[in-house]
C-alpha atoms as one frame of an Amber mdcrd trajectory, in Angstrom:
protein
 -96.120  10.648  80.353 -93.539  12.979  79.191 -90.740  11.386  81.309 -91.795
   7.993  79.640 -91.695   9.622  76.187 -88.133  10.879  77.228 -87.090   7.510
  78.320 -88.234   5.972  75.030 -86.305   8.318  72.770 -83.361   8.321  74.699
 -83.273   4.468  74.571 -84.342   4.679  70.559 -81.244   7.054  70.345 -78.883
   4.581  72.210 -79.752   1.834  70.111 -79.303   3.487  66.981 -75.724   4.604
  68.199 -74.875   1.324  68.864 -76.151  -0.135  65.678 -74.257   3.094  63.738
 -71.107   1.742  65.942 -71.594  -1.986  65.152 -71.830  -1.221  61.366 -68.793
   0.703  61.218 -66.805  -1.782  63.349 -67.803  -4.358  61.073 -66.329  -2.561
  58.129 -63.294  -1.873  60.014 -62.983  -5.575  61.075 -63.326  -6.470  57.135
 -60.584  -4.102  56.531 -58.349  -5.416  58.829 -59.267  -9.112  58.036 -57.345
 -11.327  55.222 -60.553 -12.502  53.668 -59.835 -10.766  50.414 -62.488 -12.535
  48.531 -65.053 -10.734  51.028 -63.359  -7.687  50.568 -63.625  -7.874  46.952
 -67.425  -8.561  46.897 -68.146  -5.798  49.603 -65.935  -3.290  47.577 -68.197
  -4.048  44.331 -71.254  -3.670  46.622 -70.234  -0.387  48.201 -69.436   1.004
  44.324 -72.532   0.115  43.073 -74.178   1.478  46.085 -72.203   4.618  45.070
 -70.386   4.505  48.490 -67.240   5.440  46.662 -64.952   6.374  49.715 -65.388
   3.125  51.429 -65.182   1.297  48.131 -61.631   2.805  47.585 -60.551   1.779
  51.022 -60.999  -1.731  50.277 -59.787  -1.428  46.553 -56.482   0.301  47.854
 -55.708  -2.910  49.812 -56.836  -5.145  47.037 -54.968  -4.265  43.999 -51.516
  -5.472  45.043 -52.908  -8.539  46.654 -54.880  -9.591  43.148 -51.881  -8.830
  40.957 -51.771 -11.433  38.326 -54.739 -13.140  39.264 -58.074 -13.803  37.199
 -59.712 -10.950  38.952 -57.102  -8.461  38.476 -58.560  -6.883  35.534 -62.018
  -6.234  36.784 -60.626  -5.127  40.271 -58.301  -2.350  38.562 -61.017  -1.326
  36.213 -63.447  -0.644  39.051 -60.264   0.747  40.885 -59.858   3.493  38.514
 -63.378   4.361  38.060 -63.751   4.853  41.870 -61.082   7.494  41.597 -62.809
   9.034  38.772 -66.248   8.887  40.838 -64.665  10.683  43.864 -62.967  13.553
  41.176 -59.588  12.513  41.881 -58.919  12.934  38.032 -55.015  12.795  38.504
 -55.177   9.369  39.903 -58.152   8.082  37.754 -56.155   9.246  34.414 -52.952
   7.550  35.838 -55.179   4.280  36.570 -56.834   4.425  33.369 -53.616   4.692
  31.424 -52.079   1.890  33.498 -55.206  -0.111  32.756 -54.892   0.208  29.024
 -51.230  -0.292  29.228 -51.415  -3.527  31.465 -54.472  -4.994  29.548 -53.920
  -3.787  25.833 -56.162  -6.704  24.384 -58.722  -6.068  26.960 -62.307  -4.842
  25.482 -62.020  -1.914  27.889 -58.654  -0.977  26.685 -60.088   1.611  24.565
 -62.544   3.092  26.900 -59.862   3.410  29.356 -57.383   5.247  26.939 -60.334
   7.930  26.218 -60.956   8.162  29.893 -57.338   8.961  30.795 -57.545  11.561
  28.283 -60.926  12.873  29.352 -59.584  13.269  32.918 -56.804  15.554  31.589
 -59.832  17.691  30.127 -61.651  17.525  33.145 -58.409  18.979  35.092 -58.018
  21.523  32.332 -58.439  24.948  34.311 -60.024  28.322  33.199 -58.407  30.186
  30.387 -56.532  32.711  32.807 -54.529  30.021  34.398 -51.487  27.991  33.369
 -52.629  25.938  30.662 -50.534  22.829  30.807 -53.183  20.388  31.454 -54.890
  21.923  28.602 -52.165  21.201  26.219 -51.741  17.766  27.649 -55.519  17.120
  27.248 -55.071  17.862  23.551 -52.234  15.616  22.968 -53.811  12.770  24.882
 -57.348  13.215  22.902 -55.484  13.350  19.664 -53.256  10.295  20.530 -56.803
   8.569  21.230 -58.026   9.393  17.707 -54.589   8.355  16.159 -54.890   4.895
  17.784 -58.627   4.425  17.386 -59.528   6.293  14.051 -63.035   4.006  13.806
 -63.845   4.655  17.567 -67.556   5.704  18.061 -65.380   8.263  20.640 -63.780
   9.828  17.842 -66.454  12.474  17.316 -66.577  13.251  21.222 -62.797  13.485
  21.464 -62.895  15.797  18.693 -65.293  18.129  20.284 -63.396  18.012  23.182
 -60.095  19.021  21.546 -61.911  22.109  19.869 -63.104  23.229  23.434 -59.465
  23.196  24.595 -58.290  24.893  21.682 -60.987  27.493  22.075 -59.616  28.316
  25.865 -56.153  28.574  24.459 -57.153  30.729  22.008 -58.997  32.854  24.326
 -55.870  32.916  26.757 -53.702  34.124  23.856 -56.127  36.899  23.078 -56.303
  37.902  26.731 -52.562  38.023  26.916 -52.320  40.160  24.020 -54.689  43.145
  25.488 -53.098  42.726  28.808 -49.656  43.948  26.905 -51.574  46.640  25.504
 -53.496  47.666  28.663 -49.989  47.913  30.903 -48.531  50.010  27.920 -45.933
  47.436  26.801 -46.679  48.095  23.122 -43.918  46.352  21.557 -44.777  43.238
  23.310 -48.710  43.620  22.242 -47.716  44.021  18.691 -45.648  40.925  18.954
 -48.163  38.886  20.892 -51.122  39.746  18.864 -49.035  38.931  15.831 -48.524
  35.353  17.406 -51.918  34.802  18.495 -53.068  35.601  14.740 -50.590  33.246
  13.318 -51.312  30.403  15.610 -55.280  30.960  15.221 -55.905  32.364  11.682
 -59.584  31.390  12.349 -60.183  33.166  15.587 -63.287  35.153  16.105 -61.162
  37.924  17.688 -59.209  38.194  14.272 -60.499  41.464  13.109 -60.283  43.267
  16.394 -56.464  41.842  17.122 -55.628  43.285  13.559 -56.949  46.686  14.729
 -55.471  46.547  18.148 -52.231  45.483  16.391 -52.378  48.962  14.527 -53.293
  50.614  17.754 -50.383  49.036  19.696 -47.975  49.804  16.697 -49.164  53.425
  16.701 -48.570  53.812  20.619 -45.146  52.101  20.511 -44.059  54.596  17.346
 -45.508  57.475  19.220 -43.711  56.638  22.423 -40.295  55.984  20.603 -37.146
  58.333  20.068 -37.419  60.521  17.024 -34.722  58.529  15.074 -37.199  55.396
  15.130 -40.454  56.981  14.670 -40.182  56.850  10.921 -39.912  53.073  10.493
 -42.564  52.318  13.251 -44.810  54.960  11.918 -44.665  53.765   8.497 -45.776
  50.264   9.904 -48.701  51.607  11.075 -49.491  52.751   7.472 -48.732  49.690
   6.101 -50.784  47.856   8.410 -53.884  50.465   8.106 -53.806  49.938   4.404
 -53.920  46.042   4.490 -56.922  46.523   7.023 -58.561  48.519   4.986 -58.544
  46.511   1.867 -59.417  43.336   4.002 -62.162  44.900   6.135 -63.978  47.586
   4.202 -67.087  47.672   6.257 -65.093  47.305   9.786 -66.687  49.222  12.646
 -62.552  50.106  13.245 -62.291  51.796   9.790 -62.423  55.476  11.034 -60.183
  54.813  14.148 -57.844  53.151  11.763 -57.832  55.939   9.045 -57.169  58.224
  11.955 -53.970  56.273  13.134 -52.815  56.382   9.379 -53.499  60.077   9.492
 -51.426  61.104  12.769 -48.567  58.338  11.716 -48.156  60.371   8.824 -47.849
  63.788  11.002 -45.765  61.913  13.287 -43.240  60.733  10.379 -43.249  64.464
   9.360 -42.585  65.792  13.075 -39.684  63.588  13.587 -37.975  64.581  10.280
 -38.159  68.238  11.334 -36.741  67.458  14.786 -34.059  65.191  13.549 -33.301
  67.896  10.635 -32.899  70.717  13.552 -30.522  68.126  15.471 -28.130  68.221
  12.717 -27.588  71.823  12.932 -28.339  72.246  16.896 -26.075  70.518  19.215
 -28.303  71.192  22.312 -31.419  69.182  20.647 -28.846  66.490  19.412 -27.493
  65.902  23.077 -31.117  65.639  24.168 -31.965  63.009  21.596 -29.007  61.019
  22.599 -29.939  60.925  26.079 -33.310  59.467  25.394 -34.175  55.677  25.682
 -35.149  54.143  22.472 -38.664  54.090  23.937 -39.785  57.301  25.920 -42.343
  55.411  27.801 -41.602  51.770  28.152 -41.864  49.089  30.944 -38.716  48.778
  33.034 -38.155  45.178  31.935 -37.914  46.293  28.250 -35.757  49.435  28.509
 -32.732  48.721  26.762 -34.075  46.077  25.165 -35.904  47.394  22.129 -35.445
  44.740  19.796 -35.915  41.707  22.082 -38.700  39.342  21.133 -41.415  39.109
  23.584 -43.217  35.527  23.475 -46.893  35.354  23.408
């Protein structure tokens, strides 16, 4: 009895293998055939069945063959979406754009222009990585809005743009903090300033204004004495502006402390510089110092160099 069951199972397995092989062979035969109409119908059937990989194999061979024919528009539309469904957003955005450029009068042109921009959005990486695709996505979505200001997709495009801008804002904020963390205080001051200029309504505005003061203070403290008065004075100016603007800030006490220490720093620097006028040993010692005592190697000797955000 057991042997009989084994024999039946074995036979069933062989039948299934043969059936599978037959199906695969049928598809391969269709791919190799010249029956483009049948390939077209099968590609659409496979697409609707969500077998996008096999559908793409057939569409790849049909796109050139149907160029200039009546069915070409529908075929290319499906072709673009097949790439999209397979999450090949680089290819999909190209084909959506090509569709819109090739068939500008089509009722699907607007949709395809939006989808091309949307594919850039989907290819936008996390904020810590290179944001080239994020910038391109914003440009493409804004172009869509400009071309189709009355489209029902404008609201969605605007939301996507805001999401992308939030990502760029996050990157700018993180980069600025990184300069402060690694002790590149001059670059931190410049970078925080750039971030606040580029994103004036950022949720990090108050924190970045405080961190600018902190970075400027540390920059002044690390500077050679003949540069300290000017740099500490900037801390005092920024501190006063911060206090006027954020009277109830959680950073108020720390800002006041940086201002007080800057006043002391100016007094110390003036004392040392006065001593250098009468003591050649102190003067020689000052002359040997870098303009910033503790500065990243890349910035030494470039005290006034502007660091981009």
